[in-house]
Amino acid sequence: MMSPMSELRPRWLSEEERAAWLALLSTTTLLPGALEGPLQQAAKLSLFDYNVLAMLSEASSRTLPMSELAARTSASLSRLSHVVKKLQGRGLVERATHADDARVTAATITAVGAELIRDLAPLHVETVRGLVFDQLDRRDVADLARIGRKIVRGMDAGHWILRTPAP
Amino acid sequence: MMSPMSELRPRWLSEEERAAWLALLSTTTLLPGALEGPLQQAAKLSLFDYNVLAMLSEASSRTLPMSELAARTSASLSRLSHVVKKLQGRGLVERATHADDARVTAATITAVGAELIRDLAPLHVETVRGLVFDQLDRRDVADLARIGRKIVRGMDAGHWILRTPAP
DNA sequence: TATCTTTAGTTGTAGCTTCAAGTAAAAATC
DNA sequence: GATTTTTACTTGAAGCTACAACTAAAGATA
């Protein structure tokens, strides 16, 4: 389903597009590891582990169905299932079958897990600030939100982050 | 080395920062998989495999030292070494010890590898356009380049993409 | 109400990434 | 010129992710 080569849809990218593309690719390659380092050191948690726990700790009643948790962490159900199993083994979350619909598993953060996230949050916020927001001015932050949401929308028009209107 | 809580450096993020943060995190989580799908289907190549081969094919004499290739793909030498070994096993690259400095290994794309990338490039460009640039207007593209370069600069001030001046 | 389809999640496995440790050559220091 | 340090990788193993196949419950259809 490829369009033919034409001036309107050129084969490669313009100079501006290439600069943006390389910057985006480098960012997506480097940022996760840079964000994870401190979490790994402090608590042997991956960035994804942290996000799973953070999403649960922010949820009302500290519980979410696996599907909803997968949506909020942009993960497949398979990936999430493996990780929640691991976190359960560490005593940070629990799993329970939903009463009304036995297909649904609800994950709940434990007191230990909640305490861990509470203790880790300041460190993680500092990492995020240091790597991202300290590098950007106010206009950049607004632009980043706008652009990021557009890219996410292109991949998943119903993505969780789009439920909240743009600020 | 954490700063104390204060109004100047608040504990969590502002509403604008949170929107930008969630958009960035979702993008870095979803985009690599979305970019990789077509490459995986068409040629059993990961996105990183593709980038390695693409960087080699763009290099003069189709050869780069492992360190330079690692820099251009934002990868660790370890990661690159494993992947180049695999690609060598598939006949897509070759490795040779540098004559002047025996510590240096130079990776070279083979004719087969170069042909593969040439054939795959239009597909990949279409994927990149569809996922990224079709979602953005001209201003977004300029903003993305500017913001991405700032974030990369914060992680690695000497990063390869910064050698090229901003357009 | 029996069957079919869809939804929600789990599991096994292959392959990829990271980390720590190791090798060997070159450069620096003594 | 002998030792030490640094540079440029390579390697093995542990853990993570993606994919395909599977289970089981709920909803739809007949």
CSV table of C-alpha atoms (C1' of nucleotides) in Angstrom, one decimal:
chain,number,residue,atom,x,y,z
A,1,MET,CA,0.0,0.0,0.0
A,2,MET,CA,2.9,2.3,-0.8
A,3,SER,CA,2.4,5.5,-2.6
A,4,PRO,CA,4.5,6.1,-5.7
A,5,MET,CA,7.6,8.4,-5.5
A,6,SER,CA,6.6,12.0,-6.1
A,7,GLU,CA,7.6,15.4,-5.1
A,8,LEU,CA,4.5,15.6,-2.8
A,9,ARG,CA,5.6,12.4,-1.0
A,10,PRO,CA,9.4,12.3,-1.4
A,11,ARG,CA,11.4,9.1,-0.8
A,12,TRP,CA,13.4,10.4,2.1
A,13,LEU,CA,13.1,13.2,4.6
A,14,SER,CA,13.7,16.9,4.3
A,15,GLU,CA,16.6,18.4,6.2
A,16,GLU,CA,14.2,19.6,8.9
A,17,GLU,CA,12.5,16.3,9.1
A,18,ARG,CA,15.8,14.4,9.3
A,19,ALA,CA,17.0,16.6,12.2
A,20,ALA,CA,13.7,16.0,14.0
A,21,TRP,CA,13.8,12.3,13.3
A,22,LEU,CA,17.3,11.8,14.5
A,23,ALA,CA,16.5,13.8,17.7
A,24,LEU,CA,13.4,11.7,18.3
A,25,LEU,CA,15.1,8.4,17.7
A,26,SER,CA,18.1,9.3,19.9
A,27,THR,CA,15.7,10.4,22.7
A,28,THR,CA,13.6,7.3,22.6
A,29,THR,CA,16.8,5.2,22.6
A,30,LEU,CA,18.6,7.0,25.4
A,31,LEU,CA,15.9,8.3,27.7
A,32,PRO,CA,14.5,5.0,29.1
A,33,GLY,CA,17.9,3.8,30.3
A,34,ALA,CA,18.8,7.2,31.8
A,35,LEU,CA,15.5,7.2,33.7
A,36,GLU,CA,15.9,3.7,34.9
A,37,GLY,CA,19.4,3.9,36.2
A,38,PRO,CA,18.5,5.6,39.5
A,39,LEU,CA,15.5,3.4,40.1
A,40,GLN,CA,17.5,0.3,39.4
A,41,GLN,CA,20.2,1.4,41.9
A,42,ALA,CA,17.9,2.5,44.6
A,43,ALA,CA,15.3,-0.3,44.5
A,44,LYS,CA,16.1,-2.8,41.7
A,45,LEU,CA,13.1,-1.6,39.8
A,46,SER,CA,12.9,-1.1,36.1
A,47,LEU,CA,11.2,2.1,34.7
A,48,PHE,CA,8.3,-0.1,33.7
A,49,ASP,CA,8.0,-1.6,37.2
A,50,TYR,CA,8.0,1.9,38.6
A,51,ASN,CA,5.3,3.0,36.2
A,52,VAL,CA,3.1,0.0,37.0
A,53,LEU,CA,3.4,0.7,40.7
A,54,ALA,CA,2.9,4.4,40.3
A,55,MET,CA,-0.2,4.0,38.2
A,56,LEU,CA,-1.7,1.7,40.9
A,57,SER,CA,-0.7,4.0,43.7
A,58,GLU,CA,-2.5,6.9,41.9
A,59,ALA,CA,-5.6,4.9,41.2
A,60,SER,CA,-8.6,5.2,43.5
A,61,SER,CA,-8.6,2.3,45.9
A,62,ARG,CA,-5.1,1.4,44.6
A,63,THR,CA,-6.5,-1.2,42.3
A,64,LEU,CA,-6.9,-1.5,38.6
A,65,PRO,CA,-7.9,-4.3,36.2
A,66,MET,CA,-5.0,-5.6,34.2
A,67,SER,CA,-6.4,-4.2,31.0
A,68,GLU,CA,-6.7,-0.7,32.4
A,69,LEU,CA,-3.3,-0.9,33.9
A,70,ALA,CA,-1.9,-2.1,30.6
A,71,ALA,CA,-3.6,0.9,28.9
A,72,ARG,CA,-2.2,3.4,31.4
A,73,THR,CA,1.4,2.0,31.0
A,74,SER,CA,1.2,1.6,27.2
A,75,ALA,CA,2.0,-2.1,27.6
A,76,SER,CA,0.7,-5.3,26.2
A,77,LEU,CA,-1.3,-7.5,28.5
A,78,SER,CA,1.4,-10.2,28.1
A,79,ARG,CA,4.2,-7.9,29.2
A,80,LEU,CA,2.1,-6.6,32.1
A,81,SER,CA,1.1,-10.1,33.2
A,82,HIS,CA,4.8,-11.2,33.4
A,83,VAL,CA,5.8,-8.1,35.3
A,84,VAL,CA,2.8,-8.1,37.8
A,85,LYS,CA,3.6,-11.8,38.5
A,86,LYS,CA,7.2,-10.7,39.3
A,87,LEU,CA,6.1,-7.8,41.5
A,88,GLN,CA,3.7,-10.1,43.3
A,89,GLY,CA,6.6,-12.4,44.0
A,90,ARG,CA,8.3,-9.4,45.6
A,91,GLY,CA,5.3,-8.6,47.7
A,92,LEU,CA,4.6,-5.2,46.0
A,93,VAL,CA,1.3,-6.0,44.4
A,94,GLU,CA,-1.5,-8.6,44.8
A,95,ARG,CA,-3.9,-10.1,42.3
A,96,ALA,CA,-7.5,-10.9,42.7
A,97,THR,CA,-10.2,-12.2,40.4
A,98,HIS,CA,-13.0,-9.7,40.0
A,99,ALA,CA,-16.3,-10.7,41.6
A,100,ASP,CA,-18.7,-9.7,38.9
A,101,ASP,CA,-16.6,-10.9,35.9
A,102,ALA,CA,-14.3,-13.8,36.6
A,103,ARG,CA,-12.3,-13.0,33.4
A,104,VAL,CA,-11.0,-9.8,35.0
A,105,THR,CA,-7.9,-9.8,37.3
A,106,ALA,CA,-7.5,-6.7,39.4
A,107,ALA,CA,-4.0,-5.8,40.5
A,108,THR,CA,-3.7,-4.0,43.9
A,109,ILE,CA,-0.6,-2.3,45.2
A,110,THR,CA,0.3,-3.6,48.7
A,111,ALA,CA,1.2,-1.4,51.7
A,112,VAL,CA,4.9,-2.3,51.1
A,113,GLY,CA,4.6,-1.4,47.4
A,114,ALA,CA,2.9,1.9,48.2
A,115,GLU,CA,5.5,2.8,50.7
A,116,LEU,CA,8.3,2.0,48.2
A,117,ILE,CA,6.8,4.3,45.6
A,118,ARG,CA,6.3,7.0,48.1
A,119,ASP,CA,9.9,6.8,49.1
A,120,LEU,CA,11.1,6.6,45.6
A,121,ALA,CA,9.0,9.3,44.1
A,122,PRO,CA,11.2,12.3,45.0
A,123,LEU,CA,14.3,10.6,43.5
A,124,HIS,CA,12.4,9.7,40.3
A,125,VAL,CA,10.9,13.2,40.0
A,126,GLU,CA,14.4,14.6,40.4
A,127,THR,CA,15.6,12.3,37.6
A,128,VAL,CA,12.8,13.4,35.3
A,129,ARG,CA,13.5,17.0,36.0
A,130,GLY,CA,17.2,16.7,35.5
A,131,LEU,CA,16.8,14.8,32.2
A,132,VAL,CA,13.8,16.6,30.8
A,133,PHE,CA,12.4,19.7,32.3
A,134,ASP,CA,15.7,21.3,33.4
A,135,GLN,CA,16.6,21.2,29.7
A,136,LEU,CA,13.4,22.9,28.5
A,137,ASP,CA,11.8,26.3,28.9
A,138,ARG,CA,8.1,26.9,29.4
A,139,ARG,CA,7.4,27.1,25.7
A,140,ASP,CA,9.3,23.8,25.1
A,141,VAL,CA,7.1,22.1,27.7
A,142,ALA,CA,3.9,23.2,26.0
A,143,ASP,CA,5.3,22.2,22.6
A,144,LEU,CA,6.4,18.8,23.8
A,145,ALA,CA,3.0,18.0,25.2
A,146,ARG,CA,1.3,19.1,22.0
A,147,ILE,CA,3.7,17.1,19.8
A,148,GLY,CA,3.8,14.0,22.0
A,149,ARG,CA,0.1,13.8,22.1
A,150,LYS,CA,-0.2,14.1,18.3
A,151,ILE,CA,2.3,11.2,17.9
A,152,VAL,CA,0.5,9.1,20.5
A,153,ARG,CA,-2.8,9.9,18.8
A,154,GLY,CA,-1.5,8.6,15.5
A,155,MET,CA,-0.7,5.2,17.1
A,156,ASP,CA,-3.7,4.9,19.4
A,157,ALA,CA,-6.5,7.4,19.0
A,158,GLY,CA,-8.1,6.2,22.3
A,159,HIS,CA,-4.9,6.2,24.4
A,160,TRP,CA,-5.3,6.9,28.1
A,161,ILE,CA,-3.3,10.1,28.1
A,162,LEU,CA,-5.8,11.6,25.6
A,163,ARG,CA,-8.7,11.2,28.0
A,164,THR,CA,-7.3,14.3,29.8
A,165,PRO,CA,-7.8,17.4,27.6
A,166,ALA,CA,-4.6,19.3,26.6
A,167,PRO,CA,-3.7,21.9,29.3
B,1,MET,CA,22.3,15.0,46.4
B,2,MET,CA,18.6,15.9,46.4
B,3,SER,CA,17.4,19.4,46.8
B,4,PRO,CA,15.0,20.1,49.7
B,5,MET,CA,11.3,20.5,48.9
B,6,SER,CA,10.5,24.1,48.1
B,7,GLU,CA,8.3,26.2,45.9
B,8,LEU,CA,11.1,26.8,43.5
B,9,ARG,CA,11.7,23.1,43.0
B,10,PRO,CA,8.4,21.5,43.8
B,11,ARG,CA,8.0,17.8,44.7
B,12,TRP,CA,5.9,16.8,41.7
B,13,LEU,CA,5.3,18.3,38.3
B,14,SER,CA,3.0,21.1,37.2
B,15,GLU,CA,-0.1,20.3,35.1
B,16,GLU,CA,1.7,21.4,32.0
B,17,GLU,CA,4.8,19.3,32.9
B,18,ARG,CA,2.7,16.3,33.7
B,19,ALA,CA,1.0,16.4,30.3
B,20,ALA,CA,4.3,16.7,28.6
B,21,TRP,CA,5.8,13.9,30.7
B,22,LEU,CA,3.0,11.5,30.0
B,23,ALA,CA,3.1,12.3,26.3
B,24,LEU,CA,6.8,11.7,26.2
B,25,LEU,CA,6.7,8.5,28.2
B,26,SER,CA,3.9,7.1,26.1
B,27,THR,CA,5.8,8.0,22.9
B,28,THR,CA,9.0,6.4,24.0
B,29,THR,CA,7.1,3.3,25.1
B,30,LEU,CA,5.0,2.9,22.0
B,31,LEU,CA,7.0,4.3,19.1
B,32,PRO,CA,9.8,1.8,18.9
B,33,GLY,CA,7.5,-1.2,18.6
B,34,ALA,CA,5.4,0.6,16.0
B,35,LEU,CA,8.4,1.4,14.0
B,36,GLU,CA,9.7,-2.1,14.3
B,37,GLY,CA,6.6,-4.0,13.2
B,38,PRO,CA,7.0,-3.5,9.5
B,39,LEU,CA,10.7,-4.2,9.5
B,40,GLN,CA,10.2,-7.4,11.5
B,41,GLN,CA,7.6,-8.6,9.1
B,42,ALA,CA,9.4,-7.7,5.9
B,43,ALA,CA,12.9,-8.8,6.9
B,44,LYS,CA,13.1,-10.1,10.5
B,45,LEU,CA,15.1,-7.0,11.5
B,46,SER,CA,14.7,-5.1,14.7
B,47,LEU,CA,14.6,-1.3,14.6
B,48,PHE,CA,18.1,-1.3,16.1
B,49,ASP,CA,19.3,-3.8,13.4
B,50,TYR,CA,18.0,-1.5,10.8
B,51,ASN,CA,19.6,1.6,12.3
B,52,VAL,CA,23.0,-0.2,12.5
B,53,LEU,CA,22.8,-1.2,8.8
B,54,ALA,CA,21.5,2.2,7.8
B,55,MET,CA,24.3,4.0,9.5
B,56,LEU,CA,26.8,1.7,7.9
B,57,SER,CA,25.3,2.2,4.5
B,58,GLU,CA,25.4,6.0,4.8
B,59,ALA,CA,29.0,6.0,6.0
B,60,SER,CA,31.7,6.7,3.5
B,61,SER,CA,33.3,3.4,2.4
B,62,ARG,CA,30.4,1.6,4.2
B,63,THR,CA,32.6,1.0,7.2
B,64,LEU,CA,32.7,2.4,10.8
B,65,PRO,CA,34.6,1.5,13.9
B,66,MET,CA,32.4,-0.1,16.5
B,67,SER,CA,32.7,2.9,18.8
B,68,GLU,CA,31.6,5.3,16.2
B,69,LEU,CA,28.8,3.0,15.1
B,70,ALA,CA,27.7,2.8,18.8
B,71,ALA,CA,27.8,6.5,19.0
B,72,ARG,CA,25.6,6.9,15.9
B,73,THR,CA,23.1,4.4,17.1
B,74,SER,CA,23.0,5.6,20.7
B,75,ALA,CA,24.0,2.1,21.9
B,76,SER,CA,26.4,0.6,24.3
B,77,LEU,CA,29.4,-1.1,22.8
B,78,SER,CA,28.2,-4.3,24.4
B,79,ARG,CA,24.8,-4.2,22.8
B,80,LEU,CA,26.3,-3.3,19.5
B,81,SER,CA,28.8,-6.1,19.7
B,82,HIS,CA,26.1,-8.7,20.2
B,83,VAL,CA,24.0,-7.3,17.4
B,84,VAL,CA,26.9,-7.0,14.9
B,85,LYS,CA,27.9,-10.6,15.7
B,86,LYS,CA,24.3,-11.7,14.8
B,87,LEU,CA,24.2,-9.6,11.6
B,88,GLN,CA,27.5,-11.1,10.6
B,89,GLY,CA,26.0,-14.5,11.1
B,90,ARG,CA,23.3,-13.5,8.6
B,91,GLY,CA,25.9,-12.2,6.2
B,92,LEU,CA,24.8,-8.6,6.4
B,93,VAL,CA,28.0,-7.1,7.9
B,94,GLU,CA,31.6,-8.1,8.2
B,95,ARG,CA,34.2,-7.3,10.9
B,96,ALA,CA,37.9,-6.6,10.5
B,97,THR,CA,40.6,-5.5,12.9
B,98,HIS,CA,41.9,-2.1,12.1
B,99,ALA,CA,45.4,-2.1,10.7
B,100,ASP,CA,46.9,0.9,12.6
B,101,ASP,CA,45.3,0.1,15.9
B,102,ALA,CA,44.5,-3.5,16.7
B,103,ARG,CA,42.1,-2.6,19.4
B,104,VAL,CA,39.7,-1.2,16.9
B,105,THR,CA,37.2,-3.4,15.1
B,106,ALA,CA,35.6,-1.9,11.9
B,107,ALA,CA,32.2,-3.1,10.9
B,108,THR,CA,31.4,-3.1,7.1
B,109,ILE,CA,28.1,-3.6,5.5
B,110,THR,CA,28.2,-6.4,2.9
B,111,ALA,CA,26.7,-6.1,-0.6
B,112,VAL,CA,23.8,-8.2,0.6
B,113,GLY,CA,23.3,-6.0,3.6
B,114,ALA,CA,23.4,-2.8,1.5
B,115,GLU,CA,20.9,-4.2,-0.9
B,116,LEU,CA,18.6,-5.2,1.9
B,117,ILE,CA,18.6,-1.7,3.3
B,118,ARG,CA,18.1,-0.2,-0.1
B,119,ASP,CA,15.1,-2.3,-0.6
B,120,LEU,CA,13.7,-1.8,2.9
B,121,ALA,CA,14.3,2.0,3.0
B,122,PRO,CA,11.1,3.0,1.2
B,123,LEU,CA,9.0,0.9,3.5
B,124,HIS,CA,10.7,2.3,6.6
B,125,VAL,CA,10.4,5.9,5.5
B,126,GLU,CA,6.7,5.3,4.9
B,127,THR,CA,6.4,4.0,8.4
B,128,VAL,CA,8.3,7.0,9.9
B,129,ARG,CA,6.1,9.4,7.9
B,130,GLY,CA,2.9,7.6,8.8
B,131,LEU,CA,3.7,7.5,12.5
B,132,VAL,CA,5.5,10.8,13.0
B,133,PHE,CA,5.5,13.4,10.2
B,134,ASP,CA,2.0,12.8,8.9
B,135,GLN,CA,0.8,13.7,12.4
B,136,LEU,CA,2.8,17.0,12.6
B,137,ASP,CA,2.8,20.3,10.8
B,138,ARG,CA,5.9,22.2,9.8
B,139,ARG,CA,6.1,24.1,13.1
B,140,ASP,CA,5.8,20.9,15.0
B,141,VAL,CA,8.7,19.4,13.1
B,142,ALA,CA,11.0,22.4,14.0
B,143,ASP,CA,9.8,22.3,17.6
B,144,LEU,CA,10.5,18.5,17.8
B,145,ALA,CA,14.0,18.9,16.5
B,146,ARG,CA,14.7,21.7,18.9
B,147,ILE,CA,13.3,19.9,22.0
B,148,GLY,CA,14.7,16.5,21.1
B,149,ARG,CA,18.2,18.0,20.7
B,150,LYS,CA,17.9,19.7,24.1
B,151,ILE,CA,17.0,16.5,25.8
B,152,VAL,CA,19.7,14.5,24.0
B,153,ARG,CA,22.2,17.3,24.9
B,154,GLY,CA,21.3,16.9,28.6
B,155,MET,CA,22.1,13.2,28.5
B,156,ASP,CA,25.2,13.4,26.2
B,157,ALA,CA,26.5,16.8,25.3
B,158,GLY,CA,28.8,15.3,22.7
B,159,HIS,CA,26.2,13.1,21.0
B,160,TRP,CA,26.6,12.5,17.4
B,161,ILE,CA,23.4,14.2,16.3
B,162,LEU,CA,24.7,17.5,17.8
B,163,ARG,CA,27.6,17.5,15.5
B,164,THR,CA,25.3,18.7,12.8
B,165,PRO,CA,24.1,22.2,13.5
B,166,ALA,CA,20.4,22.7,14.0
B,167,PRO,CA,18.6,23.4,10.6
C,1,DT,C1',-30.3,-23.9,25.7
C,2,DA,C1',-26.5,-25.3,22.9
C,3,DT,C1',-23.0,-23.4,20.0
C,4,DC,C1',-20.1,-19.7,18.5
C,5,DT,C1',-17.5,-15.6,19.2
C,6,DT,C1',-15.3,-12.3,21.9
C,7,DT,C1',-13.0,-10.7,25.8
C,8,DA,C1',-9.4,-11.0,29.5
C,9,DG,C1',-5.7,-12.8,30.9
C,10,DT,C1',-1.8,-16.4,31.4
C,11,DT,C1',2.1,-19.0,29.9
C,12,DG,C1',6.3,-20.9,27.4
C,13,DT,C1',9.9,-19.7,24.7
C,14,DA,C1',13.1,-17.5,21.7
C,15,DG,C1',15.6,-13.6,21.2
C,16,DC,C1',17.3,-9.1,22.9
C,17,DT,C1',19.5,-6.0,26.4
C,18,DT,C1',22.1,-5.1,30.3
C,19,DC,C1',25.6,-5.8,33.6
C,20,DA,C1',29.8,-7.4,35.2
C,21,DA,C1',33.9,-9.4,34.1
C,22,DG,C1',37.5,-10.4,31.0
C,23,DT,C1',41.0,-9.7,27.0
C,24,DA,C1',44.3,-7.5,24.5
C,25,DA,C1',46.5,-3.6,22.5
C,26,DA,C1',48.0,1.3,22.9
C,27,DA,C1',49.3,5.2,25.7
C,28,DA,C1',51.1,7.2,29.8
C,29,DT,C1',54.0,7.2,33.6
C,30,DC,C1',57.9,5.9,36.1
D,1,DG,C1',62.1,-0.2,28.9
D,2,DA,C1',59.0,-1.9,32.4
D,3,DT,C1',54.9,-1.1,34.7
D,4,DT,C1',50.4,1.0,35.0
D,5,DT,C1',46.5,2.9,33.1
D,6,DT,C1',43.3,3.7,29.6
D,7,DT,C1',40.9,2.4,25.4
D,8,DA,C1',38.3,-0.7,22.6
D,9,DC,C1',36.1,-4.0,22.4
D,10,DT,C1',34.1,-9.2,23.6
D,11,DT,C1',31.7,-12.5,26.3
D,12,DG,C1',28.5,-15.1,29.5
D,13,DA,C1',24.7,-15.0,32.2
D,14,DA,C1',20.5,-13.1,34.1
D,15,DG,C1',16.5,-10.8,33.3
D,16,DC,C1',13.1,-8.6,30.2
D,17,DT,C1',10.0,-8.4,26.1
D,18,DA,C1',7.5,-10.1,22.2
D,19,DC,C1',5.0,-13.6,19.9
D,20,DA,C1',2.2,-17.4,19.6
D,21,DA,C1',-0.6,-20.6,21.7
D,22,DC,C1',-3.5,-21.5,25.3
D,23,DT,C1',-7.4,-21.2,29.1
D,24,DA,C1',-11.6,-19.8,30.7
D,25,DA,C1',-15.5,-16.8,31.3
D,26,DA,C1',-19.0,-13.8,29.2
D,27,DG,C1',-21.8,-12.4,25.6
D,28,DA,C1',-24.1,-13.2,21.1
D,29,DT,C1',-26.5,-16.0,18.0
D,30,DA,C1',-29.3,-19.6,16.4
